[in-house]
Amino acid sequence: MVAGALTAACGDDGSSTDGEGGAGGRDTTTATTGSTTSTTSGPTTTATTSTMTTTSTMSTTNSSSSTGEGGMGTGGMGTGGMGQGGGGTGGGSGCIAITPTGFALDQANGSAARYLSIFTPNVDGVEDDLIGLELYGDTLDGGDPGTFDLTMNGDENYATCARCFRAFVDPEGANPRVFFQSAGTLEVASGLTPLDGSIDATVTGLTLIEVTIDPTTFVSTPVPGGDCFEIATADVQVGPPAGWTCNLANYGTNDGCDCGCGVVDPDCPDALAASCEYCVQGLSCANDGTVEGCEIPILDPNNSAVCTGVPSAWVCDPADYNSGLANDCNCGCGIVDPDCADDTTASCDLCNDTGSCAAGETDCSTIDPANNAECASGVPAGWNCNPLYYGDTDCDCGCGVLDIDCANATSAVCDFCNDSGSCASTCSDIDPANNAVCTPGPVGWTCDPDYYDSGFADDCDCGCGIPDPDCDNALPATCDYCESGGSCANNGTSTFGCNTALLLPNDNSVCQ
């Protein structure tokens, strides 16, 4: 069964709040409808697709069934679709040739997904007609790449299909008409995650015949003498292309220019590194976790998708970083060398380079077995900043443990307070009497104290126990961030992503 609610997330750098999903069951075919608008931004065009909220054809009662494989829910995915879908051309053999105007993500939850497009011509001339591709995972293989005959292996009926094309004429009318695939081949490219909202697929020779769908068994039955549609070929292209290494929700969603992600973000005005706004820690090549934001100097000046320089955290010979040479995995150098097969000591070739924490050693025995960027000894438990900063002659503060470089424990002796891993953004956040920690936030605040009433625009932190003055109001829709480990509404997939469905409808500071 594909389970319950499809919930949305706040972007780590300012994405909007999406709609709430529904629960259980493959979709039925009789109910009233509503609609929202889902806008999909691609690199050069913008496609607008009507997204069903309670449709007669896409999602209605959504009740679980022993024969259903799980429905797509009753909530749309909100604004900010994940990419632009390709169009298509139709053929003719008694069927009406139709053309999708561009697919956009409607819903996805990791176990199932639905992509929607308006199609032309408008058959009855009343309201927009829709075509949708639904994919089902779990016990089915709807998320797999490959080439699939849509008349075989269960895909020939809506009750059993893993890849399901349905078309809808007047979906919001009193008597909507439903069409289901009777011929066609779907080719799904590898490298993306179709069940999570990212797909690159092409359907060819698609025929859809008019059907009824049993609301209990979901069995599709041809309508005698019913109409049919044909599409010679059409693309379903939604989400970032293969090679994108950052969060799916940050590609082309009007949330700012993300860089170092393998592919230029359409949100960027150009491909220049100077235009970069965000580099997601651990995903962007321009943020190794030792700096805040982007390390602009290591980005290719003319291609903000890739890095060409050496990260500032690398403390060994710059020529040894990502040299591309065989047997040239350098360890103990502050960050993992891309020349290493993995981050364990088993990959190390050299550990005693000048600058390495193991310099002067005859072997790699002092390197941390699970993190070959640093040595295992010398840094106390609880130190949250870069291990190389402990005992390096500079007094680093807010790192969880007093740095031995500090003359005393007061904030007056701090040299650096905003290292990656520090609780502070500035030294004013440091506890005056204990420079290892920050001054606590207000009573009841569970997130980073620095995030409370920061004064920045678009900096509304939610699920933190008490309201953030940075929020325009107390509604979940205003949320910008839900800090992992501090907020009760973190989505569990990103450091600052929000699952706003967990919050009280009229109080975004606490969860239900």
Short mmCIF file of C-alpha atoms in Angstrom, two decimals:
data_model
loop_
_atom_site.label_atom_id
_atom_site.label_comp_id
_atom_site.label_asym_id
_atom_site.label_seq_id
_atom_site.Cartn_x
_atom_site.Cartn_y
_atom_site.Cartn_z
CA MET A 1 0.00 0.00 0.00
CA VAL A 2 1.11 3.51 -0.71
CA ALA A 3 0.59 5.24 2.61
CA GLY A 4 -1.06 8.49 3.61
CA ALA A 5 -0.32 12.12 3.48
CA LEU A 6 1.97 13.67 0.94
CA THR A 7 3.49 16.49 2.90
CA ALA A 8 5.54 19.39 1.68
CA ALA A 9 8.67 21.07 2.88
CA CYS A 10 10.04 24.54 3.32
CA GLY A 11 13.16 25.00 1.21
CA ASP A 12 16.48 25.34 2.89
CA ASP A 13 16.93 28.64 1.15
CA GLY A 14 13.47 30.03 0.93
CA SER A 15 11.15 27.72 -0.99
CA SER A 16 7.40 28.11 -0.56
CA THR A 17 5.04 25.97 1.48
CA ASP A 18 3.21 23.34 -0.53
CA GLY A 19 -0.23 21.79 -0.25
CA GLU A 20 -1.18 18.94 2.05
CA GLY A 21 -1.53 15.41 0.74
CA GLY A 22 -4.22 12.84 1.36
CA ALA A 23 -4.28 9.24 2.50
CA GLY A 24 -4.35 5.71 1.11
CA GLY A 25 -6.02 3.96 -1.80
CA ARG A 26 -5.80 4.11 -5.60
CA ASP A 27 -7.88 6.96 -7.04
CA THR A 28 -11.58 6.52 -7.81
CA THR A 29 -13.69 8.25 -10.42
CA THR A 30 -16.71 9.93 -8.90
CA ALA A 31 -16.64 13.13 -6.83
CA THR A 32 -16.75 16.87 -7.12
CA THR A 33 -13.60 18.78 -7.86
CA GLY A 34 -11.54 21.83 -7.08
CA SER A 35 -8.37 23.16 -8.59
CA THR A 36 -5.23 25.02 -7.77
CA THR A 37 -2.41 26.19 -9.97
CA SER A 38 1.00 24.60 -10.18
CA THR A 39 3.65 26.63 -11.98
CA THR A 40 6.67 24.91 -13.40
CA SER A 41 9.78 26.94 -14.14
CA GLY A 42 12.31 25.61 -16.59
CA PRO A 43 15.50 27.23 -17.82
CA THR A 44 13.78 29.16 -20.59
CA THR A 45 10.01 28.69 -20.34
CA THR A 46 7.23 28.59 -17.77
CA ALA A 47 4.38 26.10 -18.08
CA THR A 48 1.21 26.42 -16.05
CA THR A 49 -0.76 23.29 -15.23
CA SER A 50 -4.07 23.00 -13.36
CA THR A 51 -3.48 20.80 -10.37
CA MET A 52 -6.36 18.80 -8.92
CA THR A 53 -7.15 19.14 -5.26
CA THR A 54 -10.24 16.92 -5.02
CA THR A 55 -10.82 15.76 -8.56
CA SER A 56 -13.38 13.49 -10.04
CA THR A 57 -10.68 11.73 -11.97
CA MET A 58 -7.34 12.14 -10.27
CA SER A 59 -8.02 11.84 -6.54
CA THR A 60 -11.26 11.61 -4.64
CA THR A 61 -12.05 9.40 -1.70
CA ASN A 62 -8.56 7.88 -1.67
CA SER A 63 -9.72 5.12 0.63
CA SER A 64 -7.41 2.15 1.15
CA SER A 65 -8.40 -1.07 -0.60
CA SER A 66 -7.10 -4.61 -0.65
CA THR A 67 -6.98 -4.40 -4.43
CA GLY A 68 -5.59 -0.89 -4.70
CA GLU A 69 -1.91 -0.14 -4.59
CA GLY A 70 -2.31 3.18 -2.84
CA GLY A 71 -3.61 6.51 -4.02
CA MET A 72 -1.95 9.83 -4.60
CA GLY A 73 -3.80 11.72 -1.87
CA THR A 74 -6.19 14.64 -1.89
CA GLY A 75 -3.71 17.51 -1.71
CA GLY A 76 -1.86 19.23 -4.49
CA MET A 77 1.84 19.84 -4.17
CA GLY A 78 1.41 23.62 -4.20
CA THR A 79 3.26 26.16 -6.30
CA GLY A 80 6.74 25.73 -7.65
CA GLY A 81 6.71 22.61 -9.84
CA MET A 82 10.01 20.92 -10.39
CA GLY A 83 10.70 21.42 -14.08
CA GLN A 84 9.20 21.70 -17.56
CA GLY A 85 7.62 18.81 -19.41
CA GLY A 86 8.01 18.27 -23.10
CA GLY A 87 5.16 18.39 -25.57
CA GLY A 88 4.11 15.67 -27.96
CA THR A 89 2.54 14.90 -31.33
CA GLY A 90 -0.39 12.70 -32.15
CA GLY A 91 -1.23 10.27 -34.89
CA GLY A 92 -4.54 9.18 -36.34
CA SER A 93 -6.47 5.94 -36.86
CA GLY A 94 -9.95 6.94 -35.78
CA CYS A 95 -8.67 8.30 -32.47
CA ILE A 96 -8.26 11.97 -31.58
CA ALA A 97 -4.64 13.13 -31.70
CA ILE A 98 -3.79 15.09 -28.54
CA THR A 99 -0.69 16.98 -27.42
CA PRO A 100 0.38 17.54 -23.77
CA THR A 101 1.37 21.17 -23.21
CA GLY A 102 3.97 20.37 -20.53
CA PHE A 103 4.02 18.02 -17.55
CA ALA A 104 4.50 19.25 -13.99
CA LEU A 105 4.77 17.46 -10.67
CA ASP A 106 1.42 17.17 -8.90
CA GLN A 107 2.28 14.85 -6.00
CA ALA A 108 5.14 12.59 -4.88
CA ASN A 109 5.90 10.85 -1.60
CA GLY A 110 8.67 8.36 -2.35
CA SER A 111 6.23 5.50 -2.82
CA ALA A 112 4.06 7.01 -5.55
CA ALA A 113 4.04 10.03 -7.81
CA ARG A 114 1.78 11.82 -10.27
CA TYR A 115 2.67 14.17 -13.11
CA LEU A 116 -0.03 16.25 -14.84
CA SER A 117 -0.39 18.22 -18.05
CA ILE A 118 -3.17 20.04 -19.85
CA PHE A 119 -3.59 18.64 -23.36
CA THR A 120 -4.83 20.13 -26.62
CA PRO A 121 -7.13 20.26 -28.44
CA ASN A 122 -9.81 20.84 -25.83
CA VAL A 123 -12.17 17.98 -26.65
CA ASP A 124 -15.48 19.42 -25.42
CA GLY A 125 -14.42 23.06 -25.36
CA VAL A 126 -15.66 23.53 -21.80
CA GLU A 127 -12.67 23.41 -19.45
CA ASP A 128 -9.05 22.31 -19.52
CA ASP A 129 -8.64 18.60 -20.20
CA LEU A 130 -5.82 16.77 -18.42
CA ILE A 131 -3.50 13.84 -18.92
CA GLY A 132 -1.60 12.32 -16.02
CA LEU A 133 1.15 9.78 -15.50
CA GLU A 134 0.89 7.96 -12.17
CA LEU A 135 3.74 5.80 -10.87
CA TYR A 136 3.44 3.31 -8.01
CA GLY A 137 6.31 1.75 -6.06
CA ASP A 138 6.46 -0.32 -2.88
CA THR A 139 5.40 -3.78 -4.15
CA LEU A 140 5.36 -2.48 -7.74
CA ASP A 141 8.24 -1.21 -9.90
CA GLY A 142 6.88 2.16 -11.01
CA GLY A 143 10.04 3.95 -9.93
CA ASP A 144 12.41 1.84 -12.02
CA PRO A 145 14.24 3.05 -15.13
CA GLY A 146 13.93 1.11 -18.37
CA THR A 147 11.63 0.54 -21.33
CA PHE A 148 8.12 -0.71 -20.56
CA ASP A 149 5.28 -2.02 -22.74
CA LEU A 150 2.17 -0.44 -21.25
CA THR A 151 0.04 -3.44 -22.22
CA MET A 152 1.99 -5.99 -20.18
CA ASN A 153 2.94 -6.98 -16.63
CA GLY A 154 -0.10 -5.43 -15.00
CA ASP A 155 0.12 -2.07 -16.77
CA GLU A 156 -2.83 -3.05 -18.99
CA ASN A 157 -5.38 -2.29 -16.25
CA TYR A 158 -5.66 0.55 -13.74
CA ALA A 159 -6.17 -1.86 -10.84
CA THR A 160 -2.70 -3.36 -11.29
CA CYS A 161 -0.60 -0.82 -13.18
CA ALA A 162 2.74 0.46 -11.92
CA ARG A 163 2.87 3.00 -14.78
CA CYS A 164 -0.56 4.46 -15.46
CA PHE A 165 -1.54 7.06 -18.05
CA ARG A 166 -5.02 8.49 -17.64
CA ALA A 167 -6.68 11.34 -19.54
CA PHE A 168 -9.63 13.37 -18.29
CA VAL A 169 -12.18 15.33 -20.29
CA ASP A 170 -13.95 18.06 -18.30
CA PRO A 171 -12.49 16.74 -15.03
CA GLU A 172 -14.41 19.28 -12.97
CA GLY A 173 -17.71 18.85 -14.77
CA ALA A 174 -20.77 16.91 -13.69
CA ASN A 175 -19.94 14.01 -16.04
CA PRO A 176 -16.18 13.74 -16.44
CA ARG A 177 -14.85 11.21 -18.93
CA VAL A 178 -11.87 9.00 -18.13
CA PHE A 179 -9.41 7.41 -20.58
CA PHE A 180 -6.79 4.74 -19.82
CA GLN A 181 -3.86 3.35 -21.79
CA SER A 182 -4.44 0.49 -24.23
CA ALA A 183 -1.16 0.73 -26.15
CA GLY A 184 2.19 2.45 -25.83
CA THR A 185 5.79 2.22 -24.69
CA LEU A 186 7.27 4.25 -21.83
CA GLU A 187 11.02 4.77 -21.64
CA VAL A 188 12.28 6.08 -18.29
CA ALA A 189 15.86 7.35 -18.06
CA SER A 190 18.09 6.44 -15.13
CA GLY A 191 19.75 8.90 -12.79
CA LEU A 192 16.59 10.56 -11.42
CA THR A 193 14.00 9.62 -8.77
CA PRO A 194 10.54 9.41 -10.38
CA LEU A 195 8.75 8.54 -7.12
CA ASP A 196 10.21 11.64 -5.46
CA GLY A 197 9.24 14.10 -8.20
CA SER A 198 12.11 13.96 -10.69
CA ILE A 199 11.67 12.15 -14.01
CA ASP A 200 12.97 12.08 -17.58
CA ALA A 201 10.71 9.83 -19.65
CA THR A 202 9.32 9.50 -23.18
CA VAL A 203 6.11 7.75 -24.17
CA THR A 204 5.60 6.59 -27.76
CA GLY A 205 2.61 5.10 -29.55
CA LEU A 206 0.29 5.89 -26.65
CA THR A 207 -3.39 5.08 -27.13
CA LEU A 208 -5.94 5.82 -24.42
CA ILE A 209 -9.46 4.42 -24.60
CA GLU A 210 -12.52 5.63 -22.73
CA VAL A 211 -13.12 3.57 -19.59
CA THR A 212 -14.99 3.38 -16.34
CA ILE A 213 -13.07 2.62 -13.14
CA ASP A 214 -14.68 0.64 -10.35
CA PRO A 215 -14.52 2.75 -7.15
CA THR A 216 -13.82 -0.34 -5.01
CA THR A 217 -11.62 -2.64 -7.11
CA PHE A 218 -10.14 0.09 -9.37
CA VAL A 219 -10.59 -2.22 -12.36
CA SER A 220 -10.78 -0.24 -15.59
CA THR A 221 -13.39 -1.38 -18.12
CA PRO A 222 -13.62 -0.08 -21.72
CA VAL A 223 -16.75 1.91 -22.58
CA PRO A 224 -18.49 0.26 -25.56
CA GLY A 225 -18.31 2.63 -28.50
CA GLY A 226 -16.26 5.10 -26.44
CA ASP A 227 -13.78 7.59 -27.83
CA CYS A 228 -10.01 7.18 -27.87
CA PHE A 229 -6.94 9.43 -27.90
CA GLU A 230 -3.52 8.99 -29.48
CA ILE A 231 -0.11 10.50 -28.78
CA ALA A 232 2.68 9.54 -31.19
CA THR A 233 5.36 10.74 -28.79
CA ALA A 234 5.56 12.96 -25.71
CA ASP A 235 8.17 13.77 -23.10
CA VAL A 236 7.61 13.76 -19.36
CA GLN A 237 10.54 15.81 -18.12
CA VAL A 238 10.24 17.14 -14.58
CA GLY A 239 12.95 18.08 -12.13
CA PRO A 240 16.66 18.68 -12.45
CA PRO A 241 18.66 16.83 -15.09
CA ALA A 242 21.03 14.01 -14.24
CA GLY A 243 24.15 15.39 -12.60
CA TRP A 244 22.36 17.69 -10.13
CA THR A 245 23.87 16.95 -6.70
CA CYS A 246 21.90 19.33 -4.47
CA ASN A 247 18.36 19.12 -3.11
CA LEU A 248 15.65 18.45 -5.68
CA ALA A 249 13.58 21.29 -4.25
CA ASN A 250 16.31 23.83 -5.02
CA TYR A 251 16.47 23.35 -8.81
CA GLY A 252 14.58 25.94 -10.79
CA THR A 253 12.06 26.72 -8.05
CA ASN A 254 12.67 30.48 -7.77
CA ASP A 255 14.36 30.03 -4.39
CA GLY A 256 17.68 31.63 -5.26
CA CYS A 257 20.80 30.74 -7.22
CA ASP A 258 22.26 27.44 -5.96
CA CYS A 259 25.82 26.70 -7.05
CA GLY A 260 28.37 23.90 -7.07
CA CYS A 261 25.60 21.40 -7.76
CA GLY A 262 26.90 19.83 -10.98
CA VAL A 263 24.35 21.63 -13.19
CA VAL A 264 23.65 25.36 -13.46
CA ASP A 265 20.49 26.25 -11.50
CA PRO A 266 17.87 27.96 -13.73
CA ASP A 267 17.30 30.37 -10.83
CA CYS A 268 20.73 31.87 -11.54
CA PRO A 269 20.69 34.87 -13.90
CA ASP A 270 23.78 33.48 -15.60
CA ALA A 271 26.48 30.84 -15.13
CA LEU A 272 28.93 33.18 -13.40
CA ALA A 273 30.19 32.32 -9.92
CA ALA A 274 29.67 35.94 -8.94
CA SER A 275 25.89 35.40 -9.16
CA CYS A 276 25.80 32.57 -6.59
CA GLU A 277 23.59 32.90 -3.52
CA TYR A 278 23.52 29.43 -1.94
CA CYS A 279 25.84 26.43 -1.66
CA VAL A 280 24.26 23.62 0.35
CA GLN A 281 26.65 22.08 2.87
CA GLY A 282 27.63 18.54 1.96
CA LEU A 283 25.92 18.68 -1.45
CA SER A 284 27.60 21.60 -3.19
CA CYS A 285 31.27 21.31 -4.10
CA ALA A 286 31.63 24.90 -2.87
CA ASN A 287 30.63 24.17 0.73
CA ASP A 288 32.60 21.47 2.52
CA GLY A 289 31.12 22.31 5.91
CA THR A 290 33.99 24.52 7.05
CA VAL A 291 32.58 27.78 5.71
CA GLU A 292 29.25 29.58 5.68
CA GLY A 293 27.60 30.00 2.28
CA CYS A 294 29.68 29.61 -0.87
CA GLU A 295 33.42 29.42 -1.31
CA ILE A 296 33.32 31.56 -4.43
CA PRO A 297 37.08 31.28 -5.13
CA ILE A 298 36.91 27.53 -5.73
CA LEU A 299 33.98 27.75 -8.17
CA ASP A 300 34.72 27.94 -11.88
CA PRO A 301 34.30 31.70 -12.54
CA ASN A 302 32.36 31.00 -15.75
CA ASN A 303 30.51 27.84 -14.72
CA SER A 304 28.96 28.06 -11.27
CA ALA A 305 27.94 24.40 -11.39
CA VAL A 306 31.45 23.06 -10.85
CA CYS A 307 34.52 23.74 -8.74
CA THR A 308 38.03 24.14 -10.05
CA GLY A 309 39.89 25.48 -7.03
CA VAL A 310 40.97 23.97 -3.72
CA PRO A 311 38.63 24.33 -0.70
CA SER A 312 39.93 26.51 2.11
CA ALA A 313 39.73 23.59 4.55
CA TRP A 314 42.43 21.72 2.59
CA VAL A 315 45.66 22.19 4.56
CA CYS A 316 48.06 20.08 2.47
CA ASP A 317 49.76 20.89 -0.85
CA PRO A 318 47.05 22.30 -3.18
CA ALA A 319 48.49 20.27 -6.04
CA ASP A 320 47.59 17.09 -4.18
CA TYR A 321 43.88 17.87 -3.95
CA ASN A 322 41.90 15.99 -6.60
CA SER A 323 45.04 15.48 -8.67
CA GLY A 324 43.44 12.70 -10.69
CA LEU A 325 46.55 10.59 -10.32
CA ALA A 326 46.42 6.92 -9.40
CA ASN A 327 47.40 5.99 -5.85
CA ASP A 328 47.25 9.63 -4.74
CA CYS A 329 44.72 9.60 -1.90
CA ASN A 330 46.07 12.12 0.59
CA CYS A 331 44.77 11.89 4.16
CA GLY A 332 44.75 14.04 7.28
CA CYS A 333 44.37 17.16 5.15
CA GLY A 334 41.23 18.69 6.65
CA ILE A 335 38.72 17.39 4.10
CA VAL A 336 38.50 14.14 2.15
CA ASP A 337 40.57 14.11 -1.04
CA PRO A 338 38.38 13.33 -4.11
CA ASP A 339 41.22 11.02 -5.19
CA CYS A 340 40.22 8.69 -2.32
CA ALA A 341 37.82 5.84 -3.06
CA ASP A 342 36.00 6.61 0.20
CA ASP A 343 36.57 8.41 3.50
CA THR A 344 38.13 5.49 5.40
CA THR A 345 41.81 4.92 6.13
CA ALA A 346 41.71 1.87 3.86
CA SER A 347 41.78 4.28 0.92
CA CYS A 348 44.79 6.29 2.10
CA ASP A 349 47.96 6.32 0.02
CA LEU A 350 49.77 9.23 1.69
CA CYS A 351 49.28 10.53 5.24
CA ASN A 352 52.44 12.48 6.04
CA ASP A 353 52.19 15.39 3.62
CA THR A 354 53.20 18.78 4.96
CA GLY A 355 50.08 20.19 6.57
CA SER A 356 48.55 16.81 7.34
CA CYS A 357 47.65 16.11 10.94
CA ALA A 358 49.84 13.02 10.52
CA ALA A 359 52.84 14.91 9.12
CA GLY A 360 56.07 13.37 10.36
CA GLU A 361 54.47 9.97 10.94
CA THR A 362 55.76 6.91 9.12
CA ASP A 363 52.30 5.41 8.50
CA CYS A 364 48.59 6.22 8.65
CA SER A 365 47.96 4.82 12.12
CA THR A 366 46.98 8.19 13.59
CA ILE A 367 44.30 8.88 10.94
CA ASP A 368 40.68 8.47 12.03
CA PRO A 369 39.59 5.10 10.55
CA ALA A 370 36.13 6.45 9.70
CA ASN A 371 37.20 9.91 8.50
CA ASN A 372 40.52 10.04 6.70
CA ALA A 373 40.44 13.84 6.59
CA GLU A 374 41.55 14.07 10.21
CA CYS A 375 43.46 12.30 12.94
CA ALA A 376 41.73 10.22 15.57
CA SER A 377 43.51 11.65 18.61
CA GLY A 378 43.96 15.09 20.14
CA VAL A 379 40.44 16.52 19.75
CA PRO A 380 38.17 16.12 22.79
CA ALA A 381 34.68 14.67 22.62
CA GLY A 382 32.07 17.38 22.17
CA TRP A 383 34.18 19.54 19.85
CA ASN A 384 31.76 20.55 17.05
CA CYS A 385 34.04 22.63 14.83
CA ASN A 386 36.70 21.54 12.35
CA PRO A 387 39.15 19.30 14.27
CA LEU A 388 42.04 21.19 12.70
CA TYR A 389 40.94 24.34 14.55
CA TYR A 390 41.49 22.76 17.96
CA GLY A 391 44.94 23.66 19.21
CA ASP A 392 45.96 25.56 16.06
CA THR A 393 47.06 28.73 18.01
CA ASP A 394 43.75 30.61 17.36
CA CYS A 395 41.02 30.80 20.01
CA ASP A 396 37.91 29.29 18.40
CA CYS A 397 34.66 29.78 20.33
CA GLY A 398 31.18 28.30 20.38
CA CYS A 399 32.55 24.88 19.47
CA GLY A 400 31.07 22.98 22.40
CA VAL A 401 34.40 22.53 24.20
CA LEU A 402 36.90 25.15 25.37
CA ASP A 403 39.71 25.51 22.81
CA ILE A 404 43.13 25.06 24.43
CA ASP A 405 44.29 28.04 22.38
CA CYS A 406 42.07 30.36 24.44
CA ALA A 407 43.82 32.16 27.32
CA ASN A 408 40.70 31.79 29.46
CA ALA A 409 37.02 30.87 29.17
CA THR A 410 35.65 34.37 28.58
CA SER A 411 34.31 35.61 25.27
CA ALA A 412 36.77 38.52 25.38
CA VAL A 413 39.64 36.28 24.21
CA CYS A 414 37.85 34.78 21.18
CA ASP A 415 39.56 35.06 17.80
CA PHE A 416 36.90 33.22 15.75
CA CYS A 417 33.25 32.64 16.63
CA ASN A 418 31.53 31.68 13.37
CA ASP A 419 33.40 28.53 12.37
CA SER A 420 31.21 25.91 10.75
CA GLY A 421 29.92 23.88 13.69
CA SER A 422 29.99 26.82 16.10
CA CYS A 423 26.74 27.83 17.78
CA ALA A 424 27.48 31.47 16.96
CA SER A 425 27.26 33.73 13.95
CA THR A 426 29.15 36.53 15.71
CA CYS A 427 31.11 36.75 18.97
CA SER A 428 28.21 38.65 20.53
CA ASP A 429 26.33 35.34 20.61
CA ILE A 430 28.99 33.70 22.81
CA ASP A 431 28.35 33.23 26.54
CA PRO A 432 30.59 35.88 28.22
CA ALA A 433 31.66 33.44 30.96
CA ASN A 434 31.96 30.25 28.87
CA ASN A 435 33.19 30.78 25.35
CA ALA A 436 32.53 27.15 24.40
CA VAL A 437 28.79 27.81 24.22
CA CYS A 438 26.32 30.50 23.20
CA THR A 439 24.09 32.60 25.38
CA PRO A 440 20.79 30.74 25.69
CA GLY A 441 17.79 32.03 23.78
CA PRO A 442 14.49 33.00 25.43
CA VAL A 443 12.76 30.51 27.72
CA GLY A 444 10.99 27.87 25.67
CA TRP A 445 13.03 28.43 22.48
CA THR A 446 14.38 25.05 21.32
CA CYS A 447 16.22 26.05 18.15
CA ASP A 448 19.58 27.78 17.71
CA PRO A 449 19.44 31.00 19.80
CA ASP A 450 20.95 32.88 16.88
CA TYR A 451 17.84 32.20 14.80
CA TYR A 452 15.46 33.91 17.25
CA ASP A 453 14.48 37.41 16.11
CA SER A 454 17.43 37.64 13.71
CA GLY A 455 15.91 40.64 12.00
CA PHE A 456 16.50 39.17 8.54
CA ALA A 457 13.81 39.01 5.87
CA ASP A 458 12.46 35.55 5.01
CA ASP A 459 13.90 34.14 8.24
CA CYS A 460 10.81 32.77 9.98
CA ASP A 461 11.83 29.76 12.11
CA CYS A 462 9.01 27.42 13.10
CA GLY A 463 8.39 24.56 15.51
CA CYS A 464 10.84 26.09 17.99
CA GLY A 465 8.57 26.18 21.05
CA ILE A 466 7.71 29.88 21.01
CA PRO A 467 6.89 32.23 18.08
CA ASP A 468 9.79 33.76 16.17
CA PRO A 469 9.35 37.56 15.84
CA ASP A 470 10.78 37.21 12.32
CA CYS A 471 7.51 35.53 11.23
CA ASP A 472 4.90 37.77 9.61
CA ASN A 473 2.15 35.88 11.44
CA ALA A 474 1.54 32.65 13.37
CA LEU A 475 0.38 30.59 10.38
CA PRO A 476 2.47 27.65 9.08
CA ALA A 477 2.36 29.18 5.60
CA THR A 478 4.85 31.86 6.71
CA CYS A 479 7.54 29.35 7.74
CA ASP A 480 10.96 29.59 6.11
CA TYR A 481 13.03 27.21 8.24
CA CYS A 482 12.56 24.28 10.63
CA GLU A 483 15.96 23.45 12.11
CA SER A 484 16.88 19.78 12.39
CA GLY A 485 17.29 18.84 16.04
CA GLY A 486 15.61 22.01 17.30
CA SER A 487 12.29 22.24 15.50
CA CYS A 488 9.48 19.74 15.98
CA ALA A 489 8.49 20.29 12.33
CA ASN A 490 11.73 19.40 10.53
CA ASN A 491 10.97 17.23 7.52
CA GLY A 492 13.72 14.74 8.32
CA THR A 493 15.35 15.04 4.88
CA SER A 494 17.20 18.37 5.06
CA THR A 495 18.79 20.54 7.72
CA PHE A 496 16.17 23.31 7.59
CA GLY A 497 13.27 21.74 5.68
CA CYS A 498 9.75 22.00 7.10
CA ASN A 499 6.87 19.56 7.33
CA THR A 500 4.23 22.19 8.00
CA ALA A 501 1.51 19.56 8.36
CA LEU A 502 2.95 18.82 11.81
CA LEU A 503 2.38 22.37 13.06
CA LEU A 504 -0.77 23.69 14.71
CA PRO A 505 -2.89 25.48 12.08
CA ASN A 506 -2.86 28.75 14.02
CA ASP A 507 0.47 28.51 15.88
CA ASN A 508 3.59 27.77 13.86
CA SER A 509 5.77 27.53 16.96
CA VAL A 510 4.45 24.18 18.21
CA CYS A 511 3.40 20.87 16.70
CA GLN A 512 0.12 19.06 16.99
#
